[in-house]
PDB file of C-alpha atoms in Angstrom:
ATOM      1  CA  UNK A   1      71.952  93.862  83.320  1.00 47.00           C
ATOM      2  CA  UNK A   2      69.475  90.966  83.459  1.00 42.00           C
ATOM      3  CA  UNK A   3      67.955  89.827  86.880  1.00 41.00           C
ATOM      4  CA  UNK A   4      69.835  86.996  88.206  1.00 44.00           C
ATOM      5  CA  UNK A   5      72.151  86.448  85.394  1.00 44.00           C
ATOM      6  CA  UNK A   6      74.859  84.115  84.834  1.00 45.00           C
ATOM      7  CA  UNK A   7      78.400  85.520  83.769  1.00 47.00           C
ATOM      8  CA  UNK A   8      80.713  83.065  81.656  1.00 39.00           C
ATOM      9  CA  UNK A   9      83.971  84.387  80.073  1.00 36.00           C
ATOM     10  CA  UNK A  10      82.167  85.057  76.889  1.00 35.00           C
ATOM     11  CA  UNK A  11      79.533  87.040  77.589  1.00 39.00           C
ATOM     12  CA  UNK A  12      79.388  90.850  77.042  1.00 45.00           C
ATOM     13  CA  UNK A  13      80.426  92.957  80.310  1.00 55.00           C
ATOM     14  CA  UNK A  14      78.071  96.477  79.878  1.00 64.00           C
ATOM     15  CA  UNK A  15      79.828  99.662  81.618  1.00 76.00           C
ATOM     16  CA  UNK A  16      77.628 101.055  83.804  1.00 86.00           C
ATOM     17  CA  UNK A  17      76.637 103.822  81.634  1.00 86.00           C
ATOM     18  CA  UNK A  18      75.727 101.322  79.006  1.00 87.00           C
ATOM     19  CA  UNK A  19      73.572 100.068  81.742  1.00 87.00           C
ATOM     20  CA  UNK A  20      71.992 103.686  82.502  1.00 89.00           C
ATOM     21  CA  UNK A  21      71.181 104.221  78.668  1.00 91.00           C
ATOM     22  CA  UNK A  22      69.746 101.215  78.175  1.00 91.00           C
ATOM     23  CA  UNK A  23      67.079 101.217  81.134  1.00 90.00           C
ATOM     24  CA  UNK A  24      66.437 105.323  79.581  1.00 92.00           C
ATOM     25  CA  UNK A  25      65.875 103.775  76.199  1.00 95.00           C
ATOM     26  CA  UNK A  26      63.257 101.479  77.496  1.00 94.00           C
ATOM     27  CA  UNK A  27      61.713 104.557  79.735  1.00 93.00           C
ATOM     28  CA  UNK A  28      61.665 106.336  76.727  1.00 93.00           C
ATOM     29  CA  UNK A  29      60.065 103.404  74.909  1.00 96.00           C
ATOM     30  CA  UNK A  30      57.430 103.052  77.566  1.00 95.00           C
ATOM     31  CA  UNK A  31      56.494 106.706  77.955  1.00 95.00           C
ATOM     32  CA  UNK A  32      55.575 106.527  73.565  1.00 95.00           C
ATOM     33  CA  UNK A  33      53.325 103.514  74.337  1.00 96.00           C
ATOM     34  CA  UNK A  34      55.850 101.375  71.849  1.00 95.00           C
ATOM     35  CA  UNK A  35      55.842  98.346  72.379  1.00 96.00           C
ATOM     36  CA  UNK A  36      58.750  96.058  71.996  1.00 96.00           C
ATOM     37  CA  UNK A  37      57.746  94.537  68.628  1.00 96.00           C
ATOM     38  CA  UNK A  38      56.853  98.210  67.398  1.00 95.00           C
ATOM     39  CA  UNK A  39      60.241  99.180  68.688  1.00 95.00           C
ATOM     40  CA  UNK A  40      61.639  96.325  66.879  1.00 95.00           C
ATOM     41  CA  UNK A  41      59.853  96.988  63.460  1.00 95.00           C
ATOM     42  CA  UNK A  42      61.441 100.498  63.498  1.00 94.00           C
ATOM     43  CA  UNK A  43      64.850  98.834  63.531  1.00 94.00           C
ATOM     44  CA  UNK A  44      63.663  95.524  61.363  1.00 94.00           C
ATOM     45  CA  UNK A  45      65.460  93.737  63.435  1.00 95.00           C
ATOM     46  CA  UNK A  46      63.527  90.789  65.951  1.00 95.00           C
ATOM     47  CA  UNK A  47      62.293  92.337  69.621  1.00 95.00           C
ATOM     48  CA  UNK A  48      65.111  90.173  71.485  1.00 96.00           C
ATOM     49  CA  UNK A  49      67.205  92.565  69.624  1.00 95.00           C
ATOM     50  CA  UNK A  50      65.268  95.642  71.467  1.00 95.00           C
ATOM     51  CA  UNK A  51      65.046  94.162  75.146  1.00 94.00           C
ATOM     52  CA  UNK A  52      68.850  92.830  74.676  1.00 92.00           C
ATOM     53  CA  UNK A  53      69.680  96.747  74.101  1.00 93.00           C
ATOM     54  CA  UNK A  54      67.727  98.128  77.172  1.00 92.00           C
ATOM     55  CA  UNK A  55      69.297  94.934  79.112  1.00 88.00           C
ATOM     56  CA  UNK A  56      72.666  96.618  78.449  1.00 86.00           C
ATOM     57  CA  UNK A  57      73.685  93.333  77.303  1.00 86.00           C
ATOM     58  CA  UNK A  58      74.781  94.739  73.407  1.00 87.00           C
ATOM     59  CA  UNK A  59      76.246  97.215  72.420  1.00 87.00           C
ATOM     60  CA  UNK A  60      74.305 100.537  71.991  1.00 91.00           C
ATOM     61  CA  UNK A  61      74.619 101.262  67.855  1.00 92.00           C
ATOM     62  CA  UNK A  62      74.351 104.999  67.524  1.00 92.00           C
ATOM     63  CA  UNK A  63      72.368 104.349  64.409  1.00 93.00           C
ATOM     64  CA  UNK A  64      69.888 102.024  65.968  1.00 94.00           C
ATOM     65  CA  UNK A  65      69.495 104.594  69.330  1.00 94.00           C
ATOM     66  CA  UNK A  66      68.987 107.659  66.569  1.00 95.00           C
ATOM     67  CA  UNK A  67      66.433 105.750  64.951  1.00 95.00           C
ATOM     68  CA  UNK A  68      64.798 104.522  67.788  1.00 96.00           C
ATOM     69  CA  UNK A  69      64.276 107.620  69.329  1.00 96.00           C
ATOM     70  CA  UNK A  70      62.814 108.963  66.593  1.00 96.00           C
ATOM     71  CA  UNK A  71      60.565 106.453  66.267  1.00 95.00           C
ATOM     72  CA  UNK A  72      59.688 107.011  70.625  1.00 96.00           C
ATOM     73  CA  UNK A  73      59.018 111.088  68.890  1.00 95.00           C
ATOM     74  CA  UNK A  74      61.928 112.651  70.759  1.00 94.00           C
ATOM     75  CA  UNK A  75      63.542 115.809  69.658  1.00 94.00           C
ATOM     76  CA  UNK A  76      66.575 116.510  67.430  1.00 94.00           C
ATOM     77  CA  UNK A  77      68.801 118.180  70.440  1.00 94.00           C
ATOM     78  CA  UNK A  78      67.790 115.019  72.728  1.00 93.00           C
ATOM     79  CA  UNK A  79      68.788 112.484  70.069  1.00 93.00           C
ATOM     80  CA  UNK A  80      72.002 113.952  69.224  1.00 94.00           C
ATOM     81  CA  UNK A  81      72.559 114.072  72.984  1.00 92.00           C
ATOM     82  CA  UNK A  82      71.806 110.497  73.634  1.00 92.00           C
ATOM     83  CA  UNK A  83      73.867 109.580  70.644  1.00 92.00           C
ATOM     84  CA  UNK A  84      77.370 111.250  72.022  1.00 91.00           C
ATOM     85  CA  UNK A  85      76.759 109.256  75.569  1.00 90.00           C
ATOM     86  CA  UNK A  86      75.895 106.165  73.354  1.00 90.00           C
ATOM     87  CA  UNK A  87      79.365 106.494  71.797  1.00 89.00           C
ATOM     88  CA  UNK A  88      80.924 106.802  75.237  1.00 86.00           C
ATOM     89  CA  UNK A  89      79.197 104.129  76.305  1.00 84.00           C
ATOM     90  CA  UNK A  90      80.763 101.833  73.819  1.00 83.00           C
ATOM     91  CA  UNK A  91      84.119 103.242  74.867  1.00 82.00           C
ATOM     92  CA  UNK A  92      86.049 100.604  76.872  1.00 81.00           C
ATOM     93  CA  UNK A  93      87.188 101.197  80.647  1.00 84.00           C
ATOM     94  CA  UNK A  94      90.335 101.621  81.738  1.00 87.00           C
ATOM     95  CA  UNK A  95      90.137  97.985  82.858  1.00 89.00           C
ATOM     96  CA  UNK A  96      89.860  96.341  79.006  1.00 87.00           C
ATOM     97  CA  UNK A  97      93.834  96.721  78.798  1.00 92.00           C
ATOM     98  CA  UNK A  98      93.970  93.881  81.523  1.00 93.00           C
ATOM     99  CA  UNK A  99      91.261  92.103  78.991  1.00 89.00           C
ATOM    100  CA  UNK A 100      93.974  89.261  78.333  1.00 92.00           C
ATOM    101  CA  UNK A 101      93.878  88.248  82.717  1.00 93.00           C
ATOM    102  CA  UNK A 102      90.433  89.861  82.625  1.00 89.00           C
ATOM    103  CA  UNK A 103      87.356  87.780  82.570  1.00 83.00           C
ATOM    104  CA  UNK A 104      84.944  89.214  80.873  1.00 76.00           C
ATOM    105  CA  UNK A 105      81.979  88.009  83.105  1.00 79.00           C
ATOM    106  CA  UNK A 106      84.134  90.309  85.811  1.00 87.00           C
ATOM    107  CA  UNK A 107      84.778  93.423  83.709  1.00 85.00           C
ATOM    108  CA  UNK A 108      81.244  94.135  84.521  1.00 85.00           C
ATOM    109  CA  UNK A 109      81.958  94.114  88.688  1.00 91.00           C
ATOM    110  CA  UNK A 110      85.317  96.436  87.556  1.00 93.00           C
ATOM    111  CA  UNK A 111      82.649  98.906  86.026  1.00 89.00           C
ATOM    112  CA  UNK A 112      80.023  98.384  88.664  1.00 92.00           C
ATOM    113  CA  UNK A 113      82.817  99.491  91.590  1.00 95.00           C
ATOM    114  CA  UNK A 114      83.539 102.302  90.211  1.00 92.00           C
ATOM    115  CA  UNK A 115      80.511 103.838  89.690  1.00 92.00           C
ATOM    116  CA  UNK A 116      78.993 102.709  93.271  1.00 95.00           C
ATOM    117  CA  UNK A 117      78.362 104.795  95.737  1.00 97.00           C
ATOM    118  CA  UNK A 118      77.749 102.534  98.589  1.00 98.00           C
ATOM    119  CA  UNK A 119      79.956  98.943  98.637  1.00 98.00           C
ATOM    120  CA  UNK A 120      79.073  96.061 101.156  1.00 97.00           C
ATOM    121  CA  UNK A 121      80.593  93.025 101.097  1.00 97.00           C
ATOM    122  CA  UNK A 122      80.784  89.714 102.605  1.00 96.00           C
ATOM    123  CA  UNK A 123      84.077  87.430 102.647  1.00 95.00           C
ATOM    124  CA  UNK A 124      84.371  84.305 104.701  1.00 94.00           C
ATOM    125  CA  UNK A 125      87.665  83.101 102.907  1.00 94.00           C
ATOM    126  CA  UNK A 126      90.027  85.865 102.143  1.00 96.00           C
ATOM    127  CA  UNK A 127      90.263  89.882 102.970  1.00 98.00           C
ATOM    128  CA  UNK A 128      88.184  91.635 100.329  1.00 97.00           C
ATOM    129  CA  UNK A 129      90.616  92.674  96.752  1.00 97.00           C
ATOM    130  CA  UNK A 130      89.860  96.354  97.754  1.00 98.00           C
ATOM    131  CA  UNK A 131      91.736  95.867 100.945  1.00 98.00           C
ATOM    132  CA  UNK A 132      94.727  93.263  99.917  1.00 98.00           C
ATOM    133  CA  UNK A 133      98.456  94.274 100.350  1.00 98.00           C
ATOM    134  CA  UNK A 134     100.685  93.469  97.209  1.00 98.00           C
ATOM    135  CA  UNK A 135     101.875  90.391  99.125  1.00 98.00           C
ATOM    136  CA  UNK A 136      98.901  89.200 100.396  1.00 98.00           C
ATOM    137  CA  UNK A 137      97.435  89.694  96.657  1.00 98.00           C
ATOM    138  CA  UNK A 138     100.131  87.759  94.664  1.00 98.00           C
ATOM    139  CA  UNK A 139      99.904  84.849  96.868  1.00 98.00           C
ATOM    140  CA  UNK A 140      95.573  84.703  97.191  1.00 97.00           C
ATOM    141  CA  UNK A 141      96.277  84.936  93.025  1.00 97.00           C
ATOM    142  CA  UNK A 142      99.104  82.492  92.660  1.00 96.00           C
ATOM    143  CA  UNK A 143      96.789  79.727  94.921  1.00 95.00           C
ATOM    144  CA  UNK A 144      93.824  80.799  92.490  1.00 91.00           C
ATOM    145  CA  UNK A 145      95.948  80.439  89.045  1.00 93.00           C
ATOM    146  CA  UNK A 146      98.761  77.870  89.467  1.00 94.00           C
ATOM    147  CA  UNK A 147      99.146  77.782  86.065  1.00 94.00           C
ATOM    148  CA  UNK A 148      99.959  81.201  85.142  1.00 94.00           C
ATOM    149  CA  UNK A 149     102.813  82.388  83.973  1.00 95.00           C
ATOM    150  CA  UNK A 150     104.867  85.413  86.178  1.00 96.00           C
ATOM    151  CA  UNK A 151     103.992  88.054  83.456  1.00 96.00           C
ATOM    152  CA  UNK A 152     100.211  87.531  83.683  1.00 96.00           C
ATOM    153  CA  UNK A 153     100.441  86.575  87.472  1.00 97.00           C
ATOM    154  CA  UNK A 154     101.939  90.229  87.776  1.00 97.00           C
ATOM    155  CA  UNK A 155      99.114  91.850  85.880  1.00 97.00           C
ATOM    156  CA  UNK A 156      96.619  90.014  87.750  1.00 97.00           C
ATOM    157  CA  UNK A 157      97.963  91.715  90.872  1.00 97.00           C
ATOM    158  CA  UNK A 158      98.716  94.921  88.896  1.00 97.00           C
ATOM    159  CA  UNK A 159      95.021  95.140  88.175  1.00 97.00           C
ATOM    160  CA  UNK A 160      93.621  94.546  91.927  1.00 97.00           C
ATOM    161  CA  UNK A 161      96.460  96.942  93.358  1.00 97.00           C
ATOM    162  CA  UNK A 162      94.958  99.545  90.587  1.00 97.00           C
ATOM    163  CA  UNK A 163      90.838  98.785  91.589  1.00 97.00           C
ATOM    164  CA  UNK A 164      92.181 100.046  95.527  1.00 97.00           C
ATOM    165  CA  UNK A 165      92.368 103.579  94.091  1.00 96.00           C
ATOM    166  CA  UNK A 166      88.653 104.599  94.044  1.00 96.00           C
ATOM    167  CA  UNK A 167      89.266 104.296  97.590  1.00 96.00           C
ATOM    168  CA  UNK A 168      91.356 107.436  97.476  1.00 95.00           C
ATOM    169  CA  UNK A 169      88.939 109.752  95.252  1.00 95.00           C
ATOM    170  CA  UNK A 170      87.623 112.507  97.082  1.00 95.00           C
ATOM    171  CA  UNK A 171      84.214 111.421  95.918  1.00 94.00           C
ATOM    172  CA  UNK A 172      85.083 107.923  97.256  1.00 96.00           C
ATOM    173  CA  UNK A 173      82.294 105.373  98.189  1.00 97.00           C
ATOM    174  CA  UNK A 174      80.711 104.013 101.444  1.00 98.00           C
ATOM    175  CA  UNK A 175      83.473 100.555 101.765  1.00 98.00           C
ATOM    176  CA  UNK A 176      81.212  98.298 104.771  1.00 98.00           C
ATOM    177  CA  UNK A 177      82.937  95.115 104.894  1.00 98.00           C
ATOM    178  CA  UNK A 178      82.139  91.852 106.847  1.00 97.00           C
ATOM    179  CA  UNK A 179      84.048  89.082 107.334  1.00 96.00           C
ATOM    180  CA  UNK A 180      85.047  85.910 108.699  1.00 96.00           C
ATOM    181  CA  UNK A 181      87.579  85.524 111.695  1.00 97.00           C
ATOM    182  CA  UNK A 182      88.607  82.360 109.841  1.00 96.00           C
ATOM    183  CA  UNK A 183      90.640  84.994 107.128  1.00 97.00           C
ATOM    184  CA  UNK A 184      92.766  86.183 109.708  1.00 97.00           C
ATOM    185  CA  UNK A 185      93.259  82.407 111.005  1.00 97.00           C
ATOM    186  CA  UNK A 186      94.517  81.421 107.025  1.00 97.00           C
ATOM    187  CA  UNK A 187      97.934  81.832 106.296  1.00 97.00           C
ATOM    188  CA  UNK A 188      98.439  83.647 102.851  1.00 97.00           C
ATOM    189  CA  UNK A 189     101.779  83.887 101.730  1.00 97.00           C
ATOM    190  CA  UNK A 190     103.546  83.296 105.407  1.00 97.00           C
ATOM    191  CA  UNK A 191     103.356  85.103 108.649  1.00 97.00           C
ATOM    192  CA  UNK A 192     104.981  88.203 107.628  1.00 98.00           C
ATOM    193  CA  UNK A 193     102.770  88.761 104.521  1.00 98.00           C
ATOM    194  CA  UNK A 194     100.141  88.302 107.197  1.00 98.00           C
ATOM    195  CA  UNK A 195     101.529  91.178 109.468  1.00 98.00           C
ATOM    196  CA  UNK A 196     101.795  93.493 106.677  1.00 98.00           C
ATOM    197  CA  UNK A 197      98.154  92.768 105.673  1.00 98.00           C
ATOM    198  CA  UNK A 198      96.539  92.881 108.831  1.00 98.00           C
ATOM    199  CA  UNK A 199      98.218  96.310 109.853  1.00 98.00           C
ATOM    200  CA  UNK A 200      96.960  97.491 106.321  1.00 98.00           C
ATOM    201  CA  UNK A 201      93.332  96.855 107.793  1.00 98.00           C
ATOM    202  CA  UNK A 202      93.756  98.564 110.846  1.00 97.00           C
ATOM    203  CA  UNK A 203      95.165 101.899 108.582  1.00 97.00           C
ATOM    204  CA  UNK A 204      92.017 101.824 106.164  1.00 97.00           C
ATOM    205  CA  UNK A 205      89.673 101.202 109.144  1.00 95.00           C
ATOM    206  CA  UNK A 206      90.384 104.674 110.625  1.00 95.00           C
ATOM    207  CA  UNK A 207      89.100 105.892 107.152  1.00 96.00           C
ATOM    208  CA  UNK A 208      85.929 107.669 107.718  1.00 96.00           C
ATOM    209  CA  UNK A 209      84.162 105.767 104.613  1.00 97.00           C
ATOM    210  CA  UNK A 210      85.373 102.550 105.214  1.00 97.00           C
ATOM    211  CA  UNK A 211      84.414 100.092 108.308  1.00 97.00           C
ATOM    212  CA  UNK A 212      85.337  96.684 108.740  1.00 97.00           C
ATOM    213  CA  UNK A 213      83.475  93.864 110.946  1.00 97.00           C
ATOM    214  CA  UNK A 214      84.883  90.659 111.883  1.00 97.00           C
ATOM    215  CA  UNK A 215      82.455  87.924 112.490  1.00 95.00           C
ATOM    216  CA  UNK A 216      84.413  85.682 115.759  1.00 94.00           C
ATOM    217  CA  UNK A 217      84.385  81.780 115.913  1.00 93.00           C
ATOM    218  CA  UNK A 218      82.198  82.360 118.824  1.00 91.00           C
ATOM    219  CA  UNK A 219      79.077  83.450 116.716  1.00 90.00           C
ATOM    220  CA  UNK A 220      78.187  80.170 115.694  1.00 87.00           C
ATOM    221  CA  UNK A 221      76.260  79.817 113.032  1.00 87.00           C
ATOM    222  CA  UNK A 222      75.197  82.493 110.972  1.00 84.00           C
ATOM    223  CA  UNK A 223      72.471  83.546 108.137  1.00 81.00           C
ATOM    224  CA  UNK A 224      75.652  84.510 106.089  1.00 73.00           C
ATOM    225  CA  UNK A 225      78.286  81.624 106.600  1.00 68.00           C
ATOM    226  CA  UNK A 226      77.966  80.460 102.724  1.00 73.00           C
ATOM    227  CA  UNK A 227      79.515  81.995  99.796  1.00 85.00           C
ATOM    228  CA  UNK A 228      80.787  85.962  99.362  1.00 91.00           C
ATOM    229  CA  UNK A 229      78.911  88.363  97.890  1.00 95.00           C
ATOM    230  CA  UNK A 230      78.889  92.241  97.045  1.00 96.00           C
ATOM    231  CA  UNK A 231      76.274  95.098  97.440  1.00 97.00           C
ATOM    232  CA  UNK A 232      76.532  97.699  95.183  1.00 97.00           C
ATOM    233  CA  UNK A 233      74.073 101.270  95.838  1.00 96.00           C
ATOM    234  CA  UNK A 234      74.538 103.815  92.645  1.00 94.00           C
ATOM    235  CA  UNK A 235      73.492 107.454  93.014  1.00 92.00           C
ATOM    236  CA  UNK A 236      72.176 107.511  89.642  1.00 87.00           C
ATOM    237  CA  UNK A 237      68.060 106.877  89.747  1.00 85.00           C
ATOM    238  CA  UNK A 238      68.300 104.142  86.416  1.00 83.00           C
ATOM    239  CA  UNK A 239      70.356 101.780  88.464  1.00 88.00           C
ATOM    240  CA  UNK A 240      68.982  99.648  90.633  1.00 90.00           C
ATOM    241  CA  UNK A 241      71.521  98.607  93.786  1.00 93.00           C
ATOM    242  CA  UNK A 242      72.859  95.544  92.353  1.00 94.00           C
ATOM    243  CA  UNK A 243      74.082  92.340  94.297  1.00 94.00           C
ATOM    244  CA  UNK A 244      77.180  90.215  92.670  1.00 94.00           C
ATOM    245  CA  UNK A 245      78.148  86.745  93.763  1.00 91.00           C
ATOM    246  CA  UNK A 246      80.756  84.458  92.482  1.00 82.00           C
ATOM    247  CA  UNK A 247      81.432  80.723  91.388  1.00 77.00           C
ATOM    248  CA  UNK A 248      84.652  79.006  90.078  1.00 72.00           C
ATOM    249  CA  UNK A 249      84.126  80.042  86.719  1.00 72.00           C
ATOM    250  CA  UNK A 250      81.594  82.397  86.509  1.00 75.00           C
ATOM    251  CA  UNK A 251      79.642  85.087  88.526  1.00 82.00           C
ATOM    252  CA  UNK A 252      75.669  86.229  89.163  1.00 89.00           C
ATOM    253  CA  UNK A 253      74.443  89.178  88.948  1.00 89.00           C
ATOM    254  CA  UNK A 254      71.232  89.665  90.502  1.00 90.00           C
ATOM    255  CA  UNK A 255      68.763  93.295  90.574  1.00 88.00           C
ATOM    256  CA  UNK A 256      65.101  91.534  91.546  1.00 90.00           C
ATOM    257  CA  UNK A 257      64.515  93.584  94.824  1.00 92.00           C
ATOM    258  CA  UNK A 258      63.777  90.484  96.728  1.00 94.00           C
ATOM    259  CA  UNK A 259      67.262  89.116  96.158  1.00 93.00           C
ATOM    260  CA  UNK A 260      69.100  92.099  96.953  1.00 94.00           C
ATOM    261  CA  UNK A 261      66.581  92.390 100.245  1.00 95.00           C
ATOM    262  CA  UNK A 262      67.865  89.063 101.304  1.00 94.00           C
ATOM    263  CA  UNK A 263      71.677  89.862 100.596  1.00 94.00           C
ATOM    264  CA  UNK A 264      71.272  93.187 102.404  1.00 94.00           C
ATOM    265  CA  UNK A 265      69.389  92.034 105.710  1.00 94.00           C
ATOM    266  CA  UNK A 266      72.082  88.855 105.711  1.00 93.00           C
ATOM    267  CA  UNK A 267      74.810  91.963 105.610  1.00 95.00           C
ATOM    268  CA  UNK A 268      73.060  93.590 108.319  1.00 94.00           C
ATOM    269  CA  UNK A 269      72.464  91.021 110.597  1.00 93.00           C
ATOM    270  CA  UNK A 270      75.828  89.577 110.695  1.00 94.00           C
ATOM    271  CA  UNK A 271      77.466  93.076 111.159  1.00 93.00           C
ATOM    272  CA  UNK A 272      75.224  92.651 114.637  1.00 93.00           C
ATOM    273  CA  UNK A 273      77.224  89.609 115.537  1.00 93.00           C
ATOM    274  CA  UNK A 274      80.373  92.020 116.390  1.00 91.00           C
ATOM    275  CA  UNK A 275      81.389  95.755 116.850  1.00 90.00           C
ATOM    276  CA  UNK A 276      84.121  97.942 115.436  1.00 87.00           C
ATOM    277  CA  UNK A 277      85.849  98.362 118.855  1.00 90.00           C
ATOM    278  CA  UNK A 278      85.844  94.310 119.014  1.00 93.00           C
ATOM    279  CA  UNK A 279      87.231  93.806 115.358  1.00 95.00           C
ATOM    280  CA  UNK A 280      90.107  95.999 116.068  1.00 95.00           C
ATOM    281  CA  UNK A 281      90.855  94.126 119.192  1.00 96.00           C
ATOM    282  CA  UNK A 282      90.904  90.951 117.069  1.00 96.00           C
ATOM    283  CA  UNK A 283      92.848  92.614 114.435  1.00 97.00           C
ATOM    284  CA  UNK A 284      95.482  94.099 117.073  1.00 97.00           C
ATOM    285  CA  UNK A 285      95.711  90.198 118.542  1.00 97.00           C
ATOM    286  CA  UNK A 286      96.027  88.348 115.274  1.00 97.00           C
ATOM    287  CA  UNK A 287      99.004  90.751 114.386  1.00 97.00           C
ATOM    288  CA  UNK A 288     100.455  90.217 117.675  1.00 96.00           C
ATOM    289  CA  UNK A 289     100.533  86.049 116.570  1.00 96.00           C
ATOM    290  CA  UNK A 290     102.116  86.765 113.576  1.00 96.00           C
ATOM    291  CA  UNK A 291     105.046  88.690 115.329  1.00 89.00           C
TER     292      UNK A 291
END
C-alpha cells in the first residue's frame, strides 16, 4: 500500500497478505542487488509494473513472481512456496460477496481489521462500526445512503454486524477507542435505539481487549477535534502499522512513520483528556437521559 494514498471506488483493494508478499518481493529484490529496471527487464514489462507489484497495488501473477524470483537467484522449494501464498493472495476475502454495497477503496480497511493486532481509533461523530448495535447501524447507514434501496440498506448493515466478530476470536485484537461526548449527545435512530447502544458500550468495555474513552465538552479544544481516523499495529514484521482516514467519497491510507507518529501521539494525548472510570460515569448518565 502506497504512502499516503488516495482510495476512489475504482482502485484495487490489496488483502493484507498481498501486502506482505509484495514488500518480501521487493526485500528479495533488494537483497540480489536488482534493480527495478533489471527486475523489470526479466518480466519485459516497464518498472512501474515492478514497484506497482511490491506496492500491493496489482495483483501478484504467479508467473511473473516465479520468474522474478528466479531472476532475484532463489531456490526451487522457495519459489514454489511463494507461488501457493501468491495464489492465496489473489483469493478474495470473505468481504468481496458484499462487493455490490462494498467500496472498493474500503475493502482494503475490511482486510486491514482483520489482520491487526492492535486497533485505535478516533470518532467525533458516531460510535465506531465495530461497536454499533443493529439499530443504531441501520439508522447511521440509512442517514449516510438515502438513496438505497431496503435490500442493499440490509446488506450494508449485514456487513458491519459481520466485521464485529473479530472481536470475539480468541486471538482477538487490542480495540482502544476515543471519542467524542458529542456521539452520545446525537440522536441516531430515537432514544431507545440510543439506550440499546449505549448499554452495548458499557458490555464490550468490561472486555479485557477493548477500552473506550470519552472525550467531555469540558476539554475544550483538542489536538484531535477534526476528522476520524484508525490505527492499525500488525504482528507480522513486512507491515508497517498503518493509519486510515476517511472523506465523502474516498479514504487515505497513509504508512510514512511521521504520519502515523502524529495520528498516534493525537490518540494518546486525547485519551489523557479523560479516564475509564469517568467514561463509564458518562455512559451510565447518558443512558439514564434516554430512559
Amino acid at each position: 500500500m502506497s504512502e499516503g494514498r488516495s482510495g476512489t471506488g475504482s482502485t484495487s483493494a490489496p488483502t493484507v497478505l498481498r501486502m506482505i508478499l509484495g514488500r518480501r518481493l521487493q526485500e528479495r529484490r533488494q537483497n540480489a542487488g536488482a534493480s527495478l529496471e533489471d527486475a523489470a527487464r526479466a518480466l519485459r514489462v516497464k518498472p512501474l509494473t515492478i514497484r506497482r507489484l511490491e506496492k500491493a497495488e496489482v495483483g501478484l501473477k504467479p508467473l511473473y513472481v516465479e520468474k522474478l524470483l528466479e531472476t532475484y537467484g532463489a531456490d526451487r522449494q522457495e519459489i514454489e512456496e511463494f507461488v501457493t501464498l501468491a495464489e492465496r493472495a489473489n483469493e478474495p476475502g470473505w468481504w468481496h460477496t458484499y462487493r455490490d454495497v462494498l467500496p472498493s477503496w474500503f475493502s482494503a480497511y475490511v482486510s486491514l481489521e482483520t489482520a491487526a493486532k492492535t486497533l485505535r481509533t478516533y470518532e467525533p461523530h458516531y460510535v465506531t462500526g465495530l461497536l454499533q448495535t443493529y439499530a443504531y447501524a441501520h439508522a447511521v447507514l440509512r442517514g449516510g445512503f438515502p438513496n438505497d434501496h431496503d435490500e442493499d440498506l440490509e446488506r450494508r448493515v449485514d456487513l458491519r454486524l459481520r466485521r464485529q466478530s473479530l472481536l470475539e476470536r480468541p486471538d482477538a485484537p487490542t480495540l482502544w477507542v476515543v471519542m467524542e461526548e458529542a456521539v452520545l449527545h446525537r440522536v441516531v435512530g430515537g432514544p431507545e435505539v440510543m439506550r440499546e447502544q449505549i448499554e452495548r458500550l458499557l458490555e464490550v468495555s468490561e472486555l479485557a481487549h477493548v477500552s473506550i474513552d470519552i472525550v467531555p465538552f469540558a476539554a475544550g479544544a483538542h489536538v484531535g477535534a477534526c476528522a476520524p481516523f484508525t490505527y492499525f499495529r500488525f504482528e507480522e514484521p513486512e507491515l508497517p502499522d498503518i493509519v486510515y482516514s476517511e472523506i465523502l467519497t474516498g479514504a487515505m491510507y497513509q504508512d510514512q512513520r511521521s504520519d502515523v507518529a502524529s495520528h498516534l501521539e493525537a490518540h494518546n494525548r486525547m485519551s489523557l483528556l479523560t479516564s475509564g472510570a469517568d467514561s463509564r460515569a458518562l455512559l451510565n448518565r447518558m443512558r439514564k437521559e434516554y430512559s
